[in-house]
Coordinates of C-alpha atoms (C1' of nucleotides) in Angstrom, one line a residue:
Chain A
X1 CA 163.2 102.4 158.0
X2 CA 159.7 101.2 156.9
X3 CA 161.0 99.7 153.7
X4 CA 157.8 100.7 151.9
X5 CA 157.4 102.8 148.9
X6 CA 155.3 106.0 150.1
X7 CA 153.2 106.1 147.0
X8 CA 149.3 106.7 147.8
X9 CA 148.4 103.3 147.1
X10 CA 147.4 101.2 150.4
X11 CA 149.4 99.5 152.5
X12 CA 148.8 95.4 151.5
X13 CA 150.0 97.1 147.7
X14 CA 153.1 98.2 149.4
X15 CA 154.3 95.1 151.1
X16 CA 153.4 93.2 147.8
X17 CA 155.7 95.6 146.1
X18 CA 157.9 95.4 148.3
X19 CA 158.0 91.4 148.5
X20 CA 158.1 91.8 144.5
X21 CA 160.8 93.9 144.1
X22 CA 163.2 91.6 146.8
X23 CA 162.2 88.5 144.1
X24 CA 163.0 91.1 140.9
X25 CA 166.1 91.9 142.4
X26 CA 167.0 88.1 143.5
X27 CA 167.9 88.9 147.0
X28 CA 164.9 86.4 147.2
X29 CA 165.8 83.3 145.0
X30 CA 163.7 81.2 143.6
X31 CA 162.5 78.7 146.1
X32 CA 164.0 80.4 148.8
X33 CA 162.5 81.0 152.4
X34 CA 160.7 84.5 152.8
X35 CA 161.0 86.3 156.5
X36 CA 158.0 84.7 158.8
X37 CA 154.6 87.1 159.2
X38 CA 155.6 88.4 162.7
X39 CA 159.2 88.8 160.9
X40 CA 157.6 91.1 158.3
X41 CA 155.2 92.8 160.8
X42 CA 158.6 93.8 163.2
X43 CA 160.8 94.8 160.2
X44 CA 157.7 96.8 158.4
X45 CA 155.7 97.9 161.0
X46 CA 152.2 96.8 159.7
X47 CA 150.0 94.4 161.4
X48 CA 149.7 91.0 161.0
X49 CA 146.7 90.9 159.1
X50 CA 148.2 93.4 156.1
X51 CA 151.4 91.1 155.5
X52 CA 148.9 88.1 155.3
X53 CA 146.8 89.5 153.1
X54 CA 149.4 91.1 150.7
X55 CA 151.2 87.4 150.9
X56 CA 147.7 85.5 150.1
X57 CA 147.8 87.7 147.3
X58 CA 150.7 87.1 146.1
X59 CA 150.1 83.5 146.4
X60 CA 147.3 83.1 144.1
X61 CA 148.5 85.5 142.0
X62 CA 151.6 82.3 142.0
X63 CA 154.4 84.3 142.9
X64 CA 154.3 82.6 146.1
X65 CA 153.9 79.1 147.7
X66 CA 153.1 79.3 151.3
X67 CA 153.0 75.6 153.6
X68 CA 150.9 76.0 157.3
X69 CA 153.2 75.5 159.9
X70 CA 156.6 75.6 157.6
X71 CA 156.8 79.1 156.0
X72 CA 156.4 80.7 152.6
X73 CA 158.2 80.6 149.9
X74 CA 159.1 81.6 146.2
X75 CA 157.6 79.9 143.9
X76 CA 159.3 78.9 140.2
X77 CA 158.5 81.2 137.2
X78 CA 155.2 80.5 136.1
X79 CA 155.4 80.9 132.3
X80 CA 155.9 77.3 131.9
X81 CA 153.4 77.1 130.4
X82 CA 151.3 80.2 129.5
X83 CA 148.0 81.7 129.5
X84 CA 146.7 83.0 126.4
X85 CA 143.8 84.7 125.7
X86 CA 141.5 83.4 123.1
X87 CA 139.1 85.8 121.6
X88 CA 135.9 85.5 120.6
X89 CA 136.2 86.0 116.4
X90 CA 132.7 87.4 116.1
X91 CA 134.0 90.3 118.5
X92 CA 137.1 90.8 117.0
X93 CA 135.3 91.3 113.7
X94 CA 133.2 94.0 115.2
X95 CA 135.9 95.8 116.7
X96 CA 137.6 96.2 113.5
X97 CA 134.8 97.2 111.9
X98 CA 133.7 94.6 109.8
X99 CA 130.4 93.5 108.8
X100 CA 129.7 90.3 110.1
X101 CA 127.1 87.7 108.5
X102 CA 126.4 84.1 109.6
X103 CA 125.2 81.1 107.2
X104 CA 124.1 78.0 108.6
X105 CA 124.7 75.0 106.5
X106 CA 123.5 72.1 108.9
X107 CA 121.4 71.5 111.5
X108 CA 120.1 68.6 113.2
X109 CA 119.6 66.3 115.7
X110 CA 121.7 63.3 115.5
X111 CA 119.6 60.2 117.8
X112 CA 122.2 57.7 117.4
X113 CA 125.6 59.6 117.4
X114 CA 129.0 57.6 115.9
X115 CA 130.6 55.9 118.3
X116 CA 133.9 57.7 117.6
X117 CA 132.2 61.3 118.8
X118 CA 130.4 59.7 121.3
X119 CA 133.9 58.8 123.3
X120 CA 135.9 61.6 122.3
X121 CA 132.6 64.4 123.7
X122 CA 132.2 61.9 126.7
X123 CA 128.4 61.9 125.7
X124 CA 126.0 59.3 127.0
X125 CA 125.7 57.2 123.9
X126 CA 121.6 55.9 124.7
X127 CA 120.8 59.9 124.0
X128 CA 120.4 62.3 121.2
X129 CA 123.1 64.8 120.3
X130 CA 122.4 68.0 118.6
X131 CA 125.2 69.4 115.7
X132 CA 124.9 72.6 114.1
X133 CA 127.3 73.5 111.8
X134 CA 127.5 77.8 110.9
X135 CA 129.6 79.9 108.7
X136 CA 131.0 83.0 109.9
X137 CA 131.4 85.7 107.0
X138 CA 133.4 88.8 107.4
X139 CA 132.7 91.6 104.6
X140 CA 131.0 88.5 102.7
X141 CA 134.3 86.2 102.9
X142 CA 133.7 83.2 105.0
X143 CA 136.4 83.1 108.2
X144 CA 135.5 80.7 110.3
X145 CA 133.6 77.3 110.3
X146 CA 131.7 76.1 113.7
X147 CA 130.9 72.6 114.5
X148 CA 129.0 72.1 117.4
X149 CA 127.9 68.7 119.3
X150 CA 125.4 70.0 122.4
X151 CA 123.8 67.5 124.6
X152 CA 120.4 68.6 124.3
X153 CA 119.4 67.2 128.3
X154 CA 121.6 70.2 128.8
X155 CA 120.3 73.0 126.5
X156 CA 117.0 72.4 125.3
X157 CA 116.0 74.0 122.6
X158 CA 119.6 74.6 121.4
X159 CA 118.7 73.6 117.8
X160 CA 115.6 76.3 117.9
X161 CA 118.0 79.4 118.2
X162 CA 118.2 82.1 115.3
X163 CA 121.9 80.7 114.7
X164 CA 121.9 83.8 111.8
X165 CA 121.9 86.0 114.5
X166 CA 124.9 87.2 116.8
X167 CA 124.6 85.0 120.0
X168 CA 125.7 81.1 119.7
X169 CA 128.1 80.9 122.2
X170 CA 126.2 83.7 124.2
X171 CA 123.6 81.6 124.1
X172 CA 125.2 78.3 125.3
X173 CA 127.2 80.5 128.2
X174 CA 123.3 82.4 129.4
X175 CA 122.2 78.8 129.3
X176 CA 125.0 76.9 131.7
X177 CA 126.3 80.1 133.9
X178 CA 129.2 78.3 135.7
X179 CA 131.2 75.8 133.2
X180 CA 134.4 74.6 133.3
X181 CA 136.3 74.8 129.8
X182 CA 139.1 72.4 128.2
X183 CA 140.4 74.2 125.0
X184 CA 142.7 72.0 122.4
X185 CA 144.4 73.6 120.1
X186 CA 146.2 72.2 116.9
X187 CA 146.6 72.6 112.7
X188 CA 145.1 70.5 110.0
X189 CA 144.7 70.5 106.7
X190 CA 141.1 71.6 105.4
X191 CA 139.1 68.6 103.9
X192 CA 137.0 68.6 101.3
X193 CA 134.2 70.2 103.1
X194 CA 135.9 72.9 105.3
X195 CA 137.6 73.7 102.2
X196 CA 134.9 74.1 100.6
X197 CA 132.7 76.4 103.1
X198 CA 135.7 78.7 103.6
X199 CA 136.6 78.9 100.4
X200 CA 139.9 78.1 101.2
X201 CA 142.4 75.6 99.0
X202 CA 141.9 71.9 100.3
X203 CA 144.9 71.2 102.3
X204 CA 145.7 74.7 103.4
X205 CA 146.6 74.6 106.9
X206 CA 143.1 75.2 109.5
X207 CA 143.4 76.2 113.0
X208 CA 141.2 74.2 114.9
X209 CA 140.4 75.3 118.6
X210 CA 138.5 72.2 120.5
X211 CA 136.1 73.0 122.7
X212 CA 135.2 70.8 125.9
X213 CA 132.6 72.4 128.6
X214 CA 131.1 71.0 131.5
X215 CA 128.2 72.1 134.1
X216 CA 129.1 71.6 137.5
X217 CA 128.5 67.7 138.3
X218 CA 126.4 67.2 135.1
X219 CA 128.0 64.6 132.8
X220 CA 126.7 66.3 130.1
X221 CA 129.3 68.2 127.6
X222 CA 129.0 71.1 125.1
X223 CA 131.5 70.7 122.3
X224 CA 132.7 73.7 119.8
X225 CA 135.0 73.1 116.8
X226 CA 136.7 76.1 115.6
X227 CA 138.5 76.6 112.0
X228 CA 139.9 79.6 111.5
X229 CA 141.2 79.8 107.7
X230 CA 145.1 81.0 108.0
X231 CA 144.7 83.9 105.7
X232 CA 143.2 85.4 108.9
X233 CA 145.7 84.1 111.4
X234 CA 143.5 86.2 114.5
X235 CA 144.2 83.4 116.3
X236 CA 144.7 84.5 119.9
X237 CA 146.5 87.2 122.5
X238 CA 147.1 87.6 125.5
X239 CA 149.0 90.6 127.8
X240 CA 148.9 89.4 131.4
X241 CA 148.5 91.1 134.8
X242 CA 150.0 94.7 133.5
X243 CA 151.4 96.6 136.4
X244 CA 152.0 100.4 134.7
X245 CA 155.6 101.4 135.9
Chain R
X1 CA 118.4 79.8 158.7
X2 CA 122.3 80.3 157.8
X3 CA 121.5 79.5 154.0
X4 CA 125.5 78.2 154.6
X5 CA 126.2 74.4 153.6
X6 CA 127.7 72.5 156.8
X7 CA 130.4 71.5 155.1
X8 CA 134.2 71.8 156.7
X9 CA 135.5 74.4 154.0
X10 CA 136.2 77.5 156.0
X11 CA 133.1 80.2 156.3
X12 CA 134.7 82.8 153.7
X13 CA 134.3 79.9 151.2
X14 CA 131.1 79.1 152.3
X15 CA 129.7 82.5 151.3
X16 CA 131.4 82.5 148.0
X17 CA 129.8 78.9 147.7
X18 CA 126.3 80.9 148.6
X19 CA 127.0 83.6 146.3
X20 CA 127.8 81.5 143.4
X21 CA 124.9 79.4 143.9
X22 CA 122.4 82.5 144.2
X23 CA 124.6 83.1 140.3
X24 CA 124.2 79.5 138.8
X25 CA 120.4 79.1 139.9
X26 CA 119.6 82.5 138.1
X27 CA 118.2 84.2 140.8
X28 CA 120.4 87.0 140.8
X29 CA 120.7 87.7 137.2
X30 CA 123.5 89.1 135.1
X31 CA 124.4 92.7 136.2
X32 CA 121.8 92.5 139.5
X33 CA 122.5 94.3 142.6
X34 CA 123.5 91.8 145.3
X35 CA 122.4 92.4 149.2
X36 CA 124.9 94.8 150.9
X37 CA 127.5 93.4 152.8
X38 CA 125.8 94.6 156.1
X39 CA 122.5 92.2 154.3
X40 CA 124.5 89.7 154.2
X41 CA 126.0 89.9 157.5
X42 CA 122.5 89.9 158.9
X43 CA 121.2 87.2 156.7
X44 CA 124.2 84.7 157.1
X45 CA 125.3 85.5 160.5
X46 CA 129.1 86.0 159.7
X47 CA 131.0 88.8 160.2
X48 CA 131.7 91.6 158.0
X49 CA 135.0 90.9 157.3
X50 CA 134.2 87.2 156.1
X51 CA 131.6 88.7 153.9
X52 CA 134.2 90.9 152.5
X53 CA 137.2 88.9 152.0
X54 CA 134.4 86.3 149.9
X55 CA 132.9 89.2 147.6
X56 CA 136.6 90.8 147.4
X57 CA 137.9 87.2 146.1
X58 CA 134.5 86.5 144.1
X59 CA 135.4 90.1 142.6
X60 CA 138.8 89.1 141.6
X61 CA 137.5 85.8 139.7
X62 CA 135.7 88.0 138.0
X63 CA 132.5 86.9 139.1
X64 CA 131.3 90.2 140.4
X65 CA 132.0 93.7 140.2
X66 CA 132.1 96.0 143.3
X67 CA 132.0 99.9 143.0
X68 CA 132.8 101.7 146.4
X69 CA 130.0 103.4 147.2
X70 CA 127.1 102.3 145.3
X71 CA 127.4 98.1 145.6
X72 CA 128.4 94.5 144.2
X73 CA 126.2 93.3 140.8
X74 CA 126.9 89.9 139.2
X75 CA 129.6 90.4 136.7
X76 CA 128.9 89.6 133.0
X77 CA 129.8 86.0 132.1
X78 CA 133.7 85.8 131.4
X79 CA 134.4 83.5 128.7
X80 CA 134.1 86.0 126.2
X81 CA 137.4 85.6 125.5
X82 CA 138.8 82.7 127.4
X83 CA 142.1 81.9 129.0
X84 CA 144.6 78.7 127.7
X85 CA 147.5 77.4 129.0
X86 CA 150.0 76.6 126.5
X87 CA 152.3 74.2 127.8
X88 CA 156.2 73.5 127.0
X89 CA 156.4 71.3 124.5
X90 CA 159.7 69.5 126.6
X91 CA 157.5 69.5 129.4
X92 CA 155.1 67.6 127.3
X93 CA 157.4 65.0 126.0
X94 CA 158.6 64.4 129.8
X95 CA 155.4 64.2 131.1
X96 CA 154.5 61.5 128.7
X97 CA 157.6 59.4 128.6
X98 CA 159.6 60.1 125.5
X99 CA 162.9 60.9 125.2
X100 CA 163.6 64.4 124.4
X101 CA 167.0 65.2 121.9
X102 CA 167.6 68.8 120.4
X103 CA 169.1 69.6 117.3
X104 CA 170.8 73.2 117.0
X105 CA 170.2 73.9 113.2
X106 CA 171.5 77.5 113.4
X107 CA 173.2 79.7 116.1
X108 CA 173.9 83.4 114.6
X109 CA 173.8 87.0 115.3
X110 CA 172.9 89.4 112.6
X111 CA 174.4 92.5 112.6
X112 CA 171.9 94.5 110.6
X113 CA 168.9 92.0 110.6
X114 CA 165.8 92.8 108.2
X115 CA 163.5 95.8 108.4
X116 CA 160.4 93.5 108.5
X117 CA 162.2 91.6 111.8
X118 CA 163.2 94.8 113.3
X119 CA 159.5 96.2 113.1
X120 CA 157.6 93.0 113.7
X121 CA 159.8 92.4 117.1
X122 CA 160.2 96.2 117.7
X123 CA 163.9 95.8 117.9
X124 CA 166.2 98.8 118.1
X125 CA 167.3 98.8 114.4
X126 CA 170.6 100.1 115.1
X127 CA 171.6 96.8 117.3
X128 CA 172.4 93.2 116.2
X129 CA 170.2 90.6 116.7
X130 CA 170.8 87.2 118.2
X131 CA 168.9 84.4 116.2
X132 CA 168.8 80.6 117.0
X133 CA 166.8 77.5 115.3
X134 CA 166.8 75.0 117.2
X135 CA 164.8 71.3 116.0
X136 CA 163.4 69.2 119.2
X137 CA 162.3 65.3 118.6
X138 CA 160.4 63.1 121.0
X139 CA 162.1 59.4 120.2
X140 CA 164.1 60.7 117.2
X141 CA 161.2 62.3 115.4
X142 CA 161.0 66.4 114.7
X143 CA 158.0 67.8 116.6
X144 CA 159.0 71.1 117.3
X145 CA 160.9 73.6 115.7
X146 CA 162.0 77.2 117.4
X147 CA 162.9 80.2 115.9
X148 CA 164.3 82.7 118.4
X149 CA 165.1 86.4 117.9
X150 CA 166.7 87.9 120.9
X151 CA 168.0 91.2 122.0
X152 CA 172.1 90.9 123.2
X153 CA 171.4 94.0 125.8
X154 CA 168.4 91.6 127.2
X155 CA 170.4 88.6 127.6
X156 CA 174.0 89.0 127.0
X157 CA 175.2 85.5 126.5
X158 CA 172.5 84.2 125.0
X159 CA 174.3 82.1 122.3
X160 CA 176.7 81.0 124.6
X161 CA 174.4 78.8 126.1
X162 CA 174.0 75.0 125.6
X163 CA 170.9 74.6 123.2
X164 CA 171.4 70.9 123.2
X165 CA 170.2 70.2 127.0
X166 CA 167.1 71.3 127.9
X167 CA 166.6 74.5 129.3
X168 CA 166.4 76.9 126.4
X169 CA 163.0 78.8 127.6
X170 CA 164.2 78.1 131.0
X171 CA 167.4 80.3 130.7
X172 CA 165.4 82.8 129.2
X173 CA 163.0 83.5 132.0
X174 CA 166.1 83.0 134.6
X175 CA 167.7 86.0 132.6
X176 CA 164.0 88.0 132.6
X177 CA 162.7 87.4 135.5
X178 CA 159.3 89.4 135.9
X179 CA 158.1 89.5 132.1
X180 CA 155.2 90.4 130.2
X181 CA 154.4 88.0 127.5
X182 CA 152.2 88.5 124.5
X183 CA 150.9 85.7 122.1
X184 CA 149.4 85.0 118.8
X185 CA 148.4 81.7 117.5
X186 CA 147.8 80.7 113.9
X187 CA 148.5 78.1 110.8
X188 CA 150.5 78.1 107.9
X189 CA 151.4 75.7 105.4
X190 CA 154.6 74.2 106.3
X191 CA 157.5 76.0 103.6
X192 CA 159.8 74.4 102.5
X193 CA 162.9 74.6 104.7
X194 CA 160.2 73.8 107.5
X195 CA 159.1 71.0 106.1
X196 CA 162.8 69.6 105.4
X197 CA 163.5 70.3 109.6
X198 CA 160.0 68.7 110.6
X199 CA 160.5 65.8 107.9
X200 CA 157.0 66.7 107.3
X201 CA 154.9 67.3 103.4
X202 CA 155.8 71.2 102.6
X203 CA 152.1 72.9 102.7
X204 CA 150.9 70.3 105.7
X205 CA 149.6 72.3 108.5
X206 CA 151.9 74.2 110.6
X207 CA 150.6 75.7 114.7
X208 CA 152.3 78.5 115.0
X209 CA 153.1 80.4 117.9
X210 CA 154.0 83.9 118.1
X211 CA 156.0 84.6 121.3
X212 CA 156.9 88.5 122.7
X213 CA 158.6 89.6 125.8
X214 CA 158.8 92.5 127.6
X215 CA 160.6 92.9 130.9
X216 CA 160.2 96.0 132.7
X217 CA 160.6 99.5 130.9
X218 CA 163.3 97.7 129.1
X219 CA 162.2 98.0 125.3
X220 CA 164.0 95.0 124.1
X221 CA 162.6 92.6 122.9
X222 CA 162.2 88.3 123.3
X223 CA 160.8 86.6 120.3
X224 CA 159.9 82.7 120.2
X225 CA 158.3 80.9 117.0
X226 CA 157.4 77.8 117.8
X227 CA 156.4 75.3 115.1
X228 CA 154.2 72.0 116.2
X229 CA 153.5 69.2 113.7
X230 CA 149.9 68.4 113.0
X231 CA 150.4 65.1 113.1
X232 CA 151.2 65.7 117.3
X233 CA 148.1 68.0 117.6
X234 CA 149.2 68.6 121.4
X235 CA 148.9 72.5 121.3
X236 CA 147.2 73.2 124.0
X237 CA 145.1 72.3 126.8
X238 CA 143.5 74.3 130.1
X239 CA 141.0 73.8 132.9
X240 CA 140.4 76.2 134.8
X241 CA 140.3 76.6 138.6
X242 CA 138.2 73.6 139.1
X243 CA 136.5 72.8 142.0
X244 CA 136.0 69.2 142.5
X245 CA 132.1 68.3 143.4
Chain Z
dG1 C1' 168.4 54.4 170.7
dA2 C1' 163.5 54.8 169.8
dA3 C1' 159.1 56.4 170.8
dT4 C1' 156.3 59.9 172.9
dG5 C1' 154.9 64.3 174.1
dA6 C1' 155.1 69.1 174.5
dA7 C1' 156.6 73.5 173.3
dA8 C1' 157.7 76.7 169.7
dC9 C1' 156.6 78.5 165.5
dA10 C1' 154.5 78.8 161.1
dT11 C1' 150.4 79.9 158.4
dG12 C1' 145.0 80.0 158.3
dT13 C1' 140.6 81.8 159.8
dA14 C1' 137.1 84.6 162.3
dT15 C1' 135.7 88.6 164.7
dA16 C1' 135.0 93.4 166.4
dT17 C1' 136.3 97.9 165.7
dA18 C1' 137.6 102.1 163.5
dC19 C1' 138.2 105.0 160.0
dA20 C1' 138.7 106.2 154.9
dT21 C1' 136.6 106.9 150.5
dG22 C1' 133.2 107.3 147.1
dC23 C1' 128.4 107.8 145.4
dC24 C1' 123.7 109.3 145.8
dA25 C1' 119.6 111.4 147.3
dT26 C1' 117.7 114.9 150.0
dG27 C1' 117.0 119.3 151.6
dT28 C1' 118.3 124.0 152.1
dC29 C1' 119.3 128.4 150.4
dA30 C1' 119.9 131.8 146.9
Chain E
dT1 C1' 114.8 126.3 139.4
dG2 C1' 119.6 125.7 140.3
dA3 C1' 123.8 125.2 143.2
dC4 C1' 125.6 123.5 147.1
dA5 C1' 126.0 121.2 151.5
dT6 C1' 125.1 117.2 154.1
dG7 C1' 123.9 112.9 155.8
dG8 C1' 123.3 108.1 154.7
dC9 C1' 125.0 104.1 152.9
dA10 C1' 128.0 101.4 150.2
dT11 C1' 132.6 99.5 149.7
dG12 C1' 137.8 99.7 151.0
dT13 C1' 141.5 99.4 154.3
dA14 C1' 144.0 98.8 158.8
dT15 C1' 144.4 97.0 163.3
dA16 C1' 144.2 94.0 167.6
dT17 C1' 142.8 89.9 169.2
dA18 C1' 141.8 85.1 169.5
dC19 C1' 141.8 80.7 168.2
dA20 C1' 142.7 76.8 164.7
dT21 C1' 145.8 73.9 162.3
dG22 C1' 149.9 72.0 160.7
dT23 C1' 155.2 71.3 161.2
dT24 C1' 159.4 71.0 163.4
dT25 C1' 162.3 70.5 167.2
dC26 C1' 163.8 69.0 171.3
dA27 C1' 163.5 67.0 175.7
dT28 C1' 161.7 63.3 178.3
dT29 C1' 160.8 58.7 179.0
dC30 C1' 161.0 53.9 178.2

DNA sequence: GAATGAAACATGTATATACATGCCATGTCA
DNA sequence: TGACATGGCATGTATATACATGTTTCATTC
């Protein structure tokens, strides 16, 4: 009669399963028109307030659209486009195992910054940017080459961190808690330089990961370059939302 | 005396607003103990419920963690390892105007494909194996090439299919339709037969990107390569929930 | 026929209440 | 001192109720 599954899990779990398994099974096409609340509450027998929340649910989780006043509905397969889940190499390397070792080649604070990183890092040209650039070493082999441009009205004494040490982008995260982040992500050949810090053959392909943070309404931008030489191809991986069957 | 802005965003988002803020200024620090829900309810004159629904939603951003019984503490930061939506390459070229064309290269199924195929895609090695290449160009250029290995028991007519219009990844997740998906980025130098397809230099910079299904308990198997130009550099791009200010 | 208005219905929010569940500290008893 | 029971407090869930807000539909009116 109920419908719902009489596993121990609560209720709102139920009716999301239960909504879930109607858009597995396609008796609920895509875009299609779900039963109302009150429709659910009569043909389930819970109150109002469990289908909502199991629906709200299931809308941000984007299996669902829902309009006020017109109804709820399915919503297209999200993997359009995917999320993927970009690790943090200095962590991967200690979960493996290996010994990791940072060298910092440059440091400094650049007052008047090229015009070409000043547009592309949406800096404000009139100030100062600070770059650091750091080696990370794994078992003594270089892996990954960090180019940062911090606005330094943002994190003060960025340039006075022990860079050798673990924390960089701990650092930068402790010192702007809530940030939004745009990631780019792309293949070049090394140059000279990056071919030279990895150790790598110029022109072997580089995975760059761009790096793009803001601080609430502060103009002010934290930038992270990313190589990763191929021969460790760690790039990045993701499992979503696992439900264990 | 509410501590709650007077804004007209609904009171449940007002509290997350005051929890977050209480986060961002540092005065509850990483892993603190925030007030109880019943402090709360006394200090910002809402109900319980209100409180509840903002710390349970808070919780699932994964800006808190809640243990039953003991209380909610300000989660650790989360971009750790942070999240990126890689976007459909077609999707792209759309979005920006160009006129999308694919070329099928190669349409096959192997009967007994490869060892190193069967183990890397955790195939059933006593089944065939569907395999596709297809080339897509934005205004008669290469930028994209797919490799595809799929499983026949997944998606039966999966050569049948017209790989010259669009929907290639589309017919896929019609065919599986609650999936899990796993990813792994990384660069290689272009071989040759790569570079011929891309008209690109063999040993340019290739993005790679490593593509696994699962659907359900079913053990078989979706596999995508997907190969992106450098010279396109559009990889990959995300912002996160953002909350305009 | 077009515009207006009201009813019907959908989702969205807020509250009070009740009980369930889990953890911890305290106190009692052996 | 140790084991155990218990009460207090925290979060977790479920419900009924009320009202808010947005959309559609349909009847009335001009």
């Amino acid at each position: 009669m109920s419908a719902l599954s009489d596993s121990a899990s609560p209720l709102y779990e139920k009716v999301k399963d239960f909504v879930l398994a109607n858009i597995g099974s396609g008796k609920w096409a895509q875009n299609a028109r779900l039963p109302s609340e009150n429709d659910l509450v009569n043909s389930l027998g819970v109150s109002r307030m469990t289908v909502h929340r199991a629906l709200r649910e299931l809308t941000s989780e984007g299996h669902l659209r829902r309009v006020q006043g017109v109804g709820t509905f399915v919503a297209p397969p999200k993997a359009q486009s995917t999320l993927i889940e970009v690790s943090n190499i200095i962590n991967e390397i200690r979960d493996r195992g290996g010994k990791h070792r940072a060298g910092v080649i440059l440091l400094e604070r650049v007052e008047h910054p090229a015009a070409a990183i000043v547009s592309s890092f949406e800096f404000d040209q009139t100030k100062p940017v600070d770059h650091s650039l750091v080696v990370h070493f794994e078992n003594d082999i270089p892996v990954q080459l960090e180019e940062r441009y911090v606005n330094p009205a943002l994190v003060p004494h960025y340039l006075d961190q022990d860079f050798t040490s673990i924390a960089t982008l701990e650092y930068l995260q402790r010192c702007t808690p809530l940030t939004e982040v745009e990631h780019l992500i792309s293949a070049v050949p090394a140059g000279p330089e990056q071919a030279r810090l990895l150790q790598m053959p110029e022109r072997d392909s580089c995975l760059v990961l761009h790096r793009k943070t803001w601080t609430g309404a502060t103009v002010a931008t934290v930038n992270t370059f990313t190589h990763v030489g191929s021969r460790y191809s760690l790039g990045s991986r993701y499992r979503p939302t696992h439900k264990p069957a």
